[in-house]
Coordinates of C-alpha atoms in Angstrom, one line a residue:
M1341 CA 16.7 21.7 -11.0
S1342 CA 14.4 24.4 -9.3
T1343 CA 13.2 24.5 -5.9
R1344 CA 9.8 26.2 -4.9
V1345 CA 8.6 27.0 -1.6
L1346 CA 4.7 26.0 -1.6
E1347 CA 3.6 27.5 1.6
R1348 CA 5.2 29.3 4.7
T1349 CA 3.0 29.4 7.8
E1350 CA 3.3 31.9 10.9
S1351 CA 4.1 28.8 12.9
G1352 CA 6.9 28.2 11.1
C1353 CA 6.2 25.1 8.8
V1354 CA 7.6 25.6 5.3
V1355 CA 6.6 23.6 2.2
K1356 CA 8.9 23.1 -0.4
R1357 CA 9.3 21.1 -3.7
T1358 CA 11.9 20.1 -5.9
V1359 CA 12.2 18.0 -9.2
L1360 CA 15.2 15.9 -9.5
P1361 CA 17.0 14.8 -12.9
G1362 CA 15.1 11.7 -14.2
G1363 CA 12.0 13.0 -12.9
L1364 CA 11.7 12.3 -9.2
R1365 CA 9.8 15.0 -7.4
V1366 CA 10.8 15.8 -3.9
I1367 CA 8.2 17.5 -1.5
T1368 CA 9.0 18.1 2.0
E1369 CA 6.8 20.3 5.1
Q1370 CA 9.2 21.4 8.1
V1371 CA 7.5 21.4 11.1
P1372 CA 9.1 22.9 13.9
G1373 CA 8.8 21.5 17.2
V1374 CA 8.3 17.7 16.9
R1375 CA 10.4 15.5 17.1
S1376 CA 9.8 12.6 14.9
A1377 CA 9.9 12.4 10.8
S1378 CA 8.3 10.6 8.2
V1379 CA 9.3 9.7 4.8
G1380 CA 7.4 8.1 2.0
I1381 CA 7.8 7.4 -1.8
W1382 CA 4.6 7.5 -3.8
V1383 CA 4.3 5.3 -6.5
G1384 CA 1.4 5.9 -9.5
V1385 CA 0.9 2.3 -10.0
G1386 CA -2.0 0.4 -8.4
S1387 CA -4.4 -2.3 -9.4
R1388 CA -6.1 -0.5 -12.1
D1389 CA -2.3 -0.4 -14.2
E1390 CA -2.6 -4.6 -14.3
K1391 CA -3.5 -6.8 -17.1
P1392 CA -5.5 -9.4 -15.9
A1393 CA -2.8 -12.1 -16.3
V1394 CA -1.0 -10.2 -13.6
A1395 CA -4.3 -9.0 -11.4
G1396 CA -2.9 -8.3 -7.8
A1397 CA 0.9 -7.5 -9.1
A1398 CA 1.3 -4.2 -7.4
H1399 CA 0.5 -5.9 -4.5
Y1400 CA 2.6 -9.2 -4.7
L1401 CA 5.4 -6.4 -5.3
E1402 CA 4.7 -4.5 -2.1
H1403 CA 5.1 -7.5 -0.3
L1404 CA 8.2 -8.9 -2.4
L1405 CA 10.1 -5.6 -2.0
F1406 CA 11.0 -6.0 1.6
K1407 CA 12.4 -9.5 1.0
G1408 CA 15.7 -8.2 0.7
T1409 CA 18.0 -6.3 -1.4
A1410 CA 21.7 -6.1 -2.6
R1411 CA 22.7 -4.3 0.2
R1412 CA 20.4 -5.9 3.2
T1413 CA 18.7 -8.9 3.5
A1414 CA 14.7 -9.2 4.8
V1415 CA 16.1 -9.9 8.5
E1416 CA 18.8 -6.5 8.2
I1417 CA 15.8 -4.4 7.0
A1418 CA 13.7 -5.6 10.0
Q1419 CA 16.5 -5.0 12.4
Q1420 CA 17.6 -1.7 11.5
I1421 CA 14.6 -0.3 11.9
D1422 CA 13.6 -1.7 15.3
T1423 CA 16.8 -0.9 16.6
V1424 CA 15.4 2.6 15.9
G1425 CA 12.1 2.1 17.2
G1426 CA 10.6 3.2 13.8
E1427 CA 7.8 2.0 11.4
L1428 CA 8.9 1.1 7.9
N1429 CA 5.5 -0.2 5.7
A1430 CA 3.8 -0.1 2.7
F1431 CA 0.2 0.0 1.4
T1432 CA -1.3 -0.8 -2.2
A1433 CA -4.3 1.2 -3.7
K1434 CA -6.4 1.1 -6.8
E1435 CA -3.8 4.0 -8.3
H1436 CA -1.0 4.4 -6.2
T1437 CA 1.4 2.4 -4.1
C1438 CA 3.5 3.9 -0.9
Y1439 CA 6.2 2.7 1.0
Y1440 CA 6.8 4.9 4.0
A1441 CA 9.3 4.9 7.3
H1442 CA 8.4 7.0 10.4
V1443 CA 11.1 7.2 12.7
L1444 CA 12.7 9.8 15.4
D1445 CA 14.0 13.0 13.8
E1446 CA 17.8 12.2 14.3
D1447 CA 16.9 8.8 12.5
L1448 CA 15.9 10.6 8.8
P1449 CA 19.1 9.4 6.9
L1450 CA 18.7 5.4 7.9
A1451 CA 14.3 6.2 6.8
V1452 CA 15.3 7.8 3.5
D1453 CA 17.7 5.0 3.3
L1454 CA 15.7 2.2 3.8
V1455 CA 12.8 3.3 2.0
C1456 CA 15.1 4.1 -1.0
D1457 CA 16.6 0.6 -0.9
V1458 CA 13.9 -1.3 -0.6
V1459 CA 12.0 0.6 -3.7
F1460 CA 14.6 1.1 -6.4
D1461 CA 16.8 -1.9 -5.4
A1462 CA 14.6 -5.3 -4.4
L1463 CA 16.2 -8.6 -5.8
L1464 CA 13.0 -10.6 -6.1
T1465 CA 14.5 -13.8 -6.0
E1466 CA 12.4 -17.0 -7.0
A1467 CA 12.5 -18.5 -3.7
D1468 CA 10.9 -15.1 -2.2
V1469 CA 8.4 -15.0 -4.8
E1470 CA 7.2 -18.7 -3.9
L1471 CA 7.8 -17.7 -0.2
E1472 CA 5.6 -14.6 -0.3
R1473 CA 3.3 -16.2 -2.6
G1474 CA 1.8 -18.1 0.3
V1475 CA 1.6 -15.3 2.2
V1476 CA -0.8 -13.2 -0.1
L1477 CA -2.7 -16.0 -0.7
E1478 CA -3.2 -16.5 3.0
E1479 CA -4.2 -12.6 2.9
I1480 CA -6.9 -13.2 0.2
A1481 CA -8.3 -15.8 2.5
M1482 CA -8.6 -13.1 5.1
R1483 CA -10.3 -11.1 3.1
D1484 CA -12.6 -13.9 2.2
D1485 CA -13.6 -14.4 5.8
D1486 CA -14.3 -10.6 6.2
P1487 CA -17.5 -9.6 4.7
E1488 CA -17.2 -6.1 4.4
D1489 CA -13.9 -6.7 2.6
L1490 CA -15.7 -8.9 0.1
L1491 CA -18.7 -6.5 0.0
H1492 CA -16.6 -3.9 -1.2
D1493 CA -14.8 -5.8 -4.2
A1494 CA -18.4 -7.0 -5.2
F1495 CA -19.4 -3.8 -5.1
C1496 CA -16.7 -2.6 -7.5
G1497 CA -17.7 -5.1 -9.7
A1498 CA -21.5 -4.4 -10.0
L1499 CA -20.5 -0.7 -10.6
L1500 CA -17.5 -0.9 -12.8
G1501 CA -17.9 -4.1 -14.9
D1502 CA -15.2 -5.3 -16.1
H1503 CA -12.9 -1.9 -15.6
P1504 CA -9.4 -2.7 -14.4
L1505 CA -11.0 -0.3 -11.5
A1506 CA -13.3 -3.3 -10.7
R1507 CA -10.7 -5.8 -9.9
P1508 CA -9.8 -6.3 -6.3
V1509 CA -6.7 -4.9 -5.1
L1510 CA -5.2 -8.2 -3.8
G1511 CA -5.7 -10.1 -6.9
T1512 CA -7.3 -13.6 -7.1
E1513 CA -6.6 -17.0 -5.8
Q1514 CA -6.2 -18.1 -9.7
S1515 CA -4.1 -15.1 -10.8
I1516 CA -1.6 -15.0 -7.6
T1517 CA -1.0 -18.9 -8.0
A1518 CA -0.3 -18.5 -11.8
M1519 CA 1.9 -15.4 -11.5
S1520 CA 5.7 -15.8 -12.4
R1521 CA 8.7 -14.1 -11.0
T1522 CA 9.3 -12.6 -14.6
A1523 CA 6.1 -11.3 -14.8
L1524 CA 6.4 -9.9 -11.5
N1525 CA 10.1 -8.4 -12.5
G1526 CA 8.6 -7.1 -15.8
F1527 CA 5.8 -5.2 -13.9
Y1528 CA 8.2 -4.1 -11.5
R1529 CA 11.2 -2.9 -13.9
R1530 CA 8.4 -1.0 -16.3
R1531 CA 6.6 0.7 -13.9
Y1532 CA 8.5 1.6 -10.9
T1533 CA 10.0 4.7 -12.9
L1534 CA 11.1 8.3 -11.5
P1535 CA 8.5 10.1 -13.2
T1536 CA 6.0 7.9 -11.5
M1537 CA 7.3 8.9 -8.2
V1538 CA 7.1 11.3 -5.6
L1539 CA 9.4 11.5 -2.6
A1540 CA 7.4 13.3 0.4
A1541 CA 8.8 14.3 3.9
A1542 CA 7.6 15.9 6.9
G1543 CA 8.9 16.8 10.5
N1544 CA 11.4 18.3 11.8
L1545 CA 13.7 18.2 8.9
S1546 CA 14.8 20.5 6.1
H1547 CA 14.1 20.1 2.4
G1548 CA 17.7 20.9 1.8
E1549 CA 18.6 17.3 4.1
V1550 CA 16.2 15.3 2.4
L1551 CA 17.7 16.0 -1.2
R1552 CA 21.0 15.2 -0.1
L1553 CA 19.8 12.2 1.5
A1554 CA 17.9 11.3 -1.5
R1555 CA 20.8 11.9 -3.9
K1556 CA 23.3 9.9 -2.0
S1557 CA 20.9 7.0 -1.7
L1558 CA 19.7 7.4 -5.2
R1559 CA 23.2 8.1 -6.6
A1560 CA 23.1 7.1 -10.9
R1561 CA 19.5 6.9 -11.0
L1562 CA 19.0 10.6 -10.9
D1563 CA 21.6 10.9 -13.9
G1564 CA 20.0 11.7 -17.0
A1565 CA 16.0 11.6 -18.2
G1566 CA 13.8 9.2 -16.3
R1567 CA 12.2 6.3 -18.7
P1568 CA 8.5 7.5 -19.3
A1569 CA 5.7 5.7 -17.1
A1570 CA 3.9 2.9 -18.9
P1571 CA 0.3 4.2 -20.2
R1572 CA -2.4 3.8 -17.6
A1573 CA -5.5 1.7 -18.5
G1574 CA -8.1 3.8 -20.6
R1575 CA -10.9 5.9 -18.9
A1576 CA -13.8 4.2 -16.8
R1577 CA -16.6 2.9 -18.6
I1578 CA -19.5 2.5 -16.3
P1579 CA -22.2 -0.1 -17.0
L1580 CA -25.3 1.3 -18.7
S1581 CA -28.2 -0.9 -16.5
P1582 CA -28.0 -1.5 -12.7
R1583 CA -26.8 -4.8 -11.6
L1584 CA -27.1 -6.4 -8.3
V1585 CA -24.3 -8.7 -7.4
V1586 CA -25.0 -11.5 -4.5
H1587 CA -21.9 -13.3 -2.5
Q1588 CA -23.5 -15.8 -0.3
D1589 CA -21.7 -16.3 3.1
D1590 CA -22.6 -18.0 5.8
T1591 CA -22.9 -14.6 7.9
E1592 CA -25.0 -13.2 10.9
Q1593 CA -25.4 -10.5 9.6
A1594 CA -26.4 -9.2 5.8
H1595 CA -24.0 -7.0 4.8
M1596 CA -25.2 -4.5 1.6
M1597 CA -23.5 -1.8 -0.1
L1598 CA -24.8 0.4 -2.5
G1599 CA -24.4 3.3 -4.9
V1600 CA -23.8 5.6 -8.1
P1601 CA -20.9 6.8 -10.0
A1602 CA -19.7 10.2 -8.8
P1603 CA -17.2 13.0 -10.1
N1604 CA -13.5 12.0 -10.2
R1605 CA -10.6 13.7 -8.1
H1606 CA -10.5 16.3 -10.3
D1607 CA -14.0 17.8 -10.9
E1608 CA -14.3 20.9 -9.4
R1609 CA -17.6 19.9 -7.3
R1610 CA -15.4 17.5 -5.6
W1611 CA -15.7 19.7 -2.2
V1612 CA -19.7 19.9 -3.1
L1613 CA -19.4 15.9 -3.0
G1614 CA -17.9 15.7 0.3
V1615 CA -20.3 18.0 2.1
L1616 CA -23.0 15.4 0.4
N1617 CA -21.4 12.9 1.7
T1618 CA -20.9 13.8 5.2
V1619 CA -24.8 15.0 5.3
L1620 CA -25.9 12.0 4.0
G1621 CA -23.8 9.5 6.0
G1622 CA -20.6 11.0 7.6
G1623 CA -21.6 11.0 11.2
M1624 CA -24.0 10.4 14.2
S1625 CA -25.5 13.2 13.3
S1626 CA -26.0 12.1 9.2
R1627 CA -29.2 11.6 7.8
L1628 CA -28.4 7.5 7.3
F1629 CA -27.4 7.4 11.0
Q1630 CA -30.2 8.9 12.1
E1631 CA -33.4 7.4 10.6
V1632 CA -31.5 3.5 10.1
R1633 CA -29.6 3.4 13.7
E1634 CA -31.0 6.1 16.0
R1635 CA -34.8 6.3 14.7
R1636 CA -35.4 2.6 13.7
G1637 CA -32.7 0.4 15.7
L1638 CA -32.2 -1.5 12.2
A1639 CA -28.3 -2.0 12.3
Y1640 CA -25.6 -1.3 14.6
Q1641 CA -22.9 0.3 11.4
V1642 CA -24.4 2.5 8.5
Y1643 CA -22.5 5.2 6.9
S1644 CA -21.6 6.5 3.2
S1645 CA -18.5 7.0 1.4
V1646 CA -16.6 8.7 -1.3
A1647 CA -14.4 7.1 -3.8
S1648 CA -12.5 9.4 -6.5
Y1649 CA -10.3 8.2 -9.4
A1650 CA -8.3 9.7 -12.0
D1651 CA -11.7 9.7 -14.3
T1652 CA -14.4 8.3 -12.2
G1653 CA -15.8 7.8 -8.4
H1654 CA -18.5 6.6 -6.6
L1655 CA -20.6 7.3 -3.4
S1656 CA -21.8 4.5 -1.8
V1657 CA -23.9 3.6 1.1
Y1658 CA -23.1 0.6 3.5
T1659 CA -25.3 -1.2 6.1
G1660 CA -24.9 -4.3 8.3
C1661 CA -28.0 -5.8 9.8
Q1662 CA -29.7 -8.8 10.5
P1663 CA -31.2 -10.5 7.7
D1664 CA -34.6 -10.1 8.5
H1665 CA -34.3 -6.4 8.3
L1666 CA -32.3 -6.2 5.2
G1667 CA -35.7 -5.5 3.3
E1668 CA -36.8 -2.3 6.0
V1669 CA -33.3 -1.2 6.0
A1670 CA -33.2 -1.1 1.7
R1671 CA -36.9 1.0 2.2
V1672 CA -35.4 3.4 4.5
V1673 CA -31.9 3.9 2.8
R1674 CA -34.3 4.0 -0.6
E1675 CA -36.6 6.7 1.1
V1676 CA -33.4 8.9 2.4
L1677 CA -31.9 8.8 -1.2
A1678 CA -35.0 9.7 -2.8
D1679 CA -35.7 12.5 -0.2
I1680 CA -32.5 14.7 -0.6
A1681 CA -32.4 14.2 -4.3
R1682 CA -35.9 15.6 -4.3
N1683 CA -35.8 18.2 -1.5
G1684 CA -31.9 18.9 -1.0
V1685 CA -30.2 19.5 2.5
S1686 CA -31.1 22.2 5.2
A1687 CA -28.4 25.0 5.6
E1688 CA -28.1 23.6 9.0
E1689 CA -26.9 20.7 7.7
V1690 CA -24.4 22.0 5.1
T1691 CA -23.1 23.9 8.3
R1692 CA -22.6 21.0 10.4
A1693 CA -20.8 19.0 7.6
Q1694 CA -18.7 21.7 6.9
G1695 CA -17.5 21.7 10.3
Q1696 CA -16.9 18.2 10.6
L1697 CA -14.8 18.4 7.5
R1698 CA -12.9 21.0 8.5
G1699 CA -12.2 19.7 12.1
N1700 CA -11.3 16.3 10.7
L1701 CA -9.2 17.7 8.4
V1702 CA -7.2 19.6 11.1
L1703 CA -7.1 16.8 13.4
G1704 CA -5.8 14.6 10.8
L1705 CA -2.4 16.5 10.6
E1706 CA -1.6 16.1 14.3
D1707 CA 1.3 13.8 13.5
T1708 CA 4.1 13.7 11.0
S1709 CA 2.7 10.9 9.3
S1710 CA -0.4 12.5 8.0
R1711 CA 1.1 15.1 6.9
M1712 CA 3.6 13.4 5.1
S1713 CA 0.5 11.9 3.0
R1714 CA -1.4 14.2 2.4
I1715 CA 1.4 16.6 0.6
G1716 CA 2.4 13.3 -0.7
K1717 CA -0.8 12.1 -2.5
A1718 CA -1.6 15.4 -3.4
E1719 CA 1.5 16.0 -5.5
L1720 CA 1.0 12.3 -7.3
S1721 CA -2.6 12.8 -7.8
Y1722 CA -3.0 16.5 -8.7
A1723 CA 1.2 18.1 -9.2
S1724 CA 0.1 21.0 -7.3
Y1725 CA -0.5 22.0 -3.7
L1726 CA -3.4 23.4 -1.7
T1727 CA -2.7 24.9 1.6
V1728 CA -4.7 24.2 4.4
Q1729 CA -6.5 27.5 4.7
Q1730 CA -7.1 27.1 0.9
T1731 CA -8.8 23.9 1.8
L1732 CA -10.8 24.9 4.1
D1733 CA -11.7 27.9 2.7
L1734 CA -12.9 25.5 -0.3
I1735 CA -14.9 23.7 2.0
G1736 CA -16.7 26.7 3.8
A1737 CA -17.7 28.2 0.1
V1738 CA -20.2 25.2 -0.4
T1739 CA -23.6 26.0 -0.3
P1740 CA -26.8 24.5 0.4
A1741 CA -27.8 25.1 -3.4
Q1742 CA -24.4 23.3 -5.1
V1743 CA -25.3 20.2 -2.8
A1744 CA -28.8 19.8 -3.6
A1745 CA -27.7 20.0 -7.4
L1746 CA -25.5 17.5 -7.2
A1747 CA -27.6 15.4 -5.4
G1748 CA -30.3 15.4 -7.5
E1749 CA -27.8 14.7 -10.3
L1750 CA -26.2 11.9 -8.6
L1751 CA -29.1 10.3 -6.8
A1752 CA -31.3 10.0 -10.1
R1753 CA -28.5 7.9 -11.9
P1754 CA -29.1 4.2 -11.8
V1755 CA -27.9 2.2 -8.4
A1756 CA -25.5 -0.8 -8.4
A1757 CA -25.5 -3.2 -5.1
A1758 CA -23.7 -6.0 -3.8
V1759 CA -25.1 -8.1 -0.8
V1760 CA -23.2 -10.7 1.1
G1761 CA -25.2 -12.9 3.5
P1762 CA -27.2 -16.1 3.5
Y1763 CA -28.9 -15.8 0.1
A1764 CA -28.2 -18.5 -2.5
H1765 CA -29.4 -16.4 -5.1
A1766 CA -30.5 -12.9 -6.4
D1767 CA -34.1 -13.8 -5.9
D1768 CA -33.4 -14.7 -2.3
V1769 CA -32.5 -10.8 -1.8
P1770 CA -35.9 -9.1 -0.1
V1771 CA -37.6 -7.1 -3.1
E1772 CA -36.8 -4.0 -1.5
V1773 CA -33.4 -4.1 -2.4
H1774 CA -33.9 -5.0 -6.0
E1775 CA -36.7 -1.8 -6.1
V1776 CA -33.5 0.4 -4.5
I1777 CA -32.0 -0.4 -8.1
A1778 CA -34.9 0.0 -10.1
S1779 CA -35.9 3.2 -8.7

């Protein structure tokens, strides 16, 4: 076991990394002058790692692990974190799950013990599986009542076809209803292995203290070699033909998302993609916001976003508008995309986008939860560390020519789209939406 210092700043922040026996990676950021601490266990398991028969298992587990362990009941878990005024929670994504706690610095031992307890020693009783099944089904129903959530899942299906990345993180009503305790427990035991995990902590703490607490909580689990991680689903295969998915819903607005495949998170152009996304629809000065909302008043909300996975990604545009405006909105979006693809972006736009990205990054690190998330996710995704200054430098090095080249490549690709609104069939959607896909 060896410990490496990854960063030491003038303000006294220190980032260190250790790999414990069994393969658990521990990364911490000591932040002087704060009175809080955040700790999280990042598990490299998400919805893309599920087979169709257990679609939604990763998220289902996220619920179940808080229902009780060998040492604590669900009530005791809740009472202990509430007693210290802390937060204990979790979230599931396409490629990872995170269990985290945010507490006063003096309560770090409790936070580490609680997070380790729920992640490694959950009971997953039959009674809890049945009880939480109803809660997850309610969450799916709530998603189905939210047009934006429904739209995002529909768009992923349109773009990624039958790849596991296209599946909803929550699973489906059918898969959750049919999932057994045996299937869930098997998924848990196979996938939650030390080599797939990162323990990250940030705040008024020391690296040595976190290592001591982790060893105390995990004990014999750290002895010997860790069980290898189960293989991840194969590389994403993007459908060759553009698709339009329409979901009929009795909504006051029509919701549209369209987009194209984009570089994966390991692509060196990810910094260029971030600038392109910001120019396109990342703020109030963006092309889409100015053209769709400010100059024409066609929609209240319009933005673009980027998703980056291990082997693919996407650049997408969202807007919600009156159904009568959907055709014109689609036409304007098409024109904006075509103009950037053909003419690139200005130096002024790039400078403005870089400033926005740098500000968002630095301002987003004002609390220990954000710092814990940054170092934990980076270790899980890249097994490497970039300092804040290195990241700012990479953003600042992006040129208008690089943005233009990437825009010309991405925006020439076939467009996938999804629409949620009062449309029974694809033929009912305005022709301009079909033209965006065909262009």
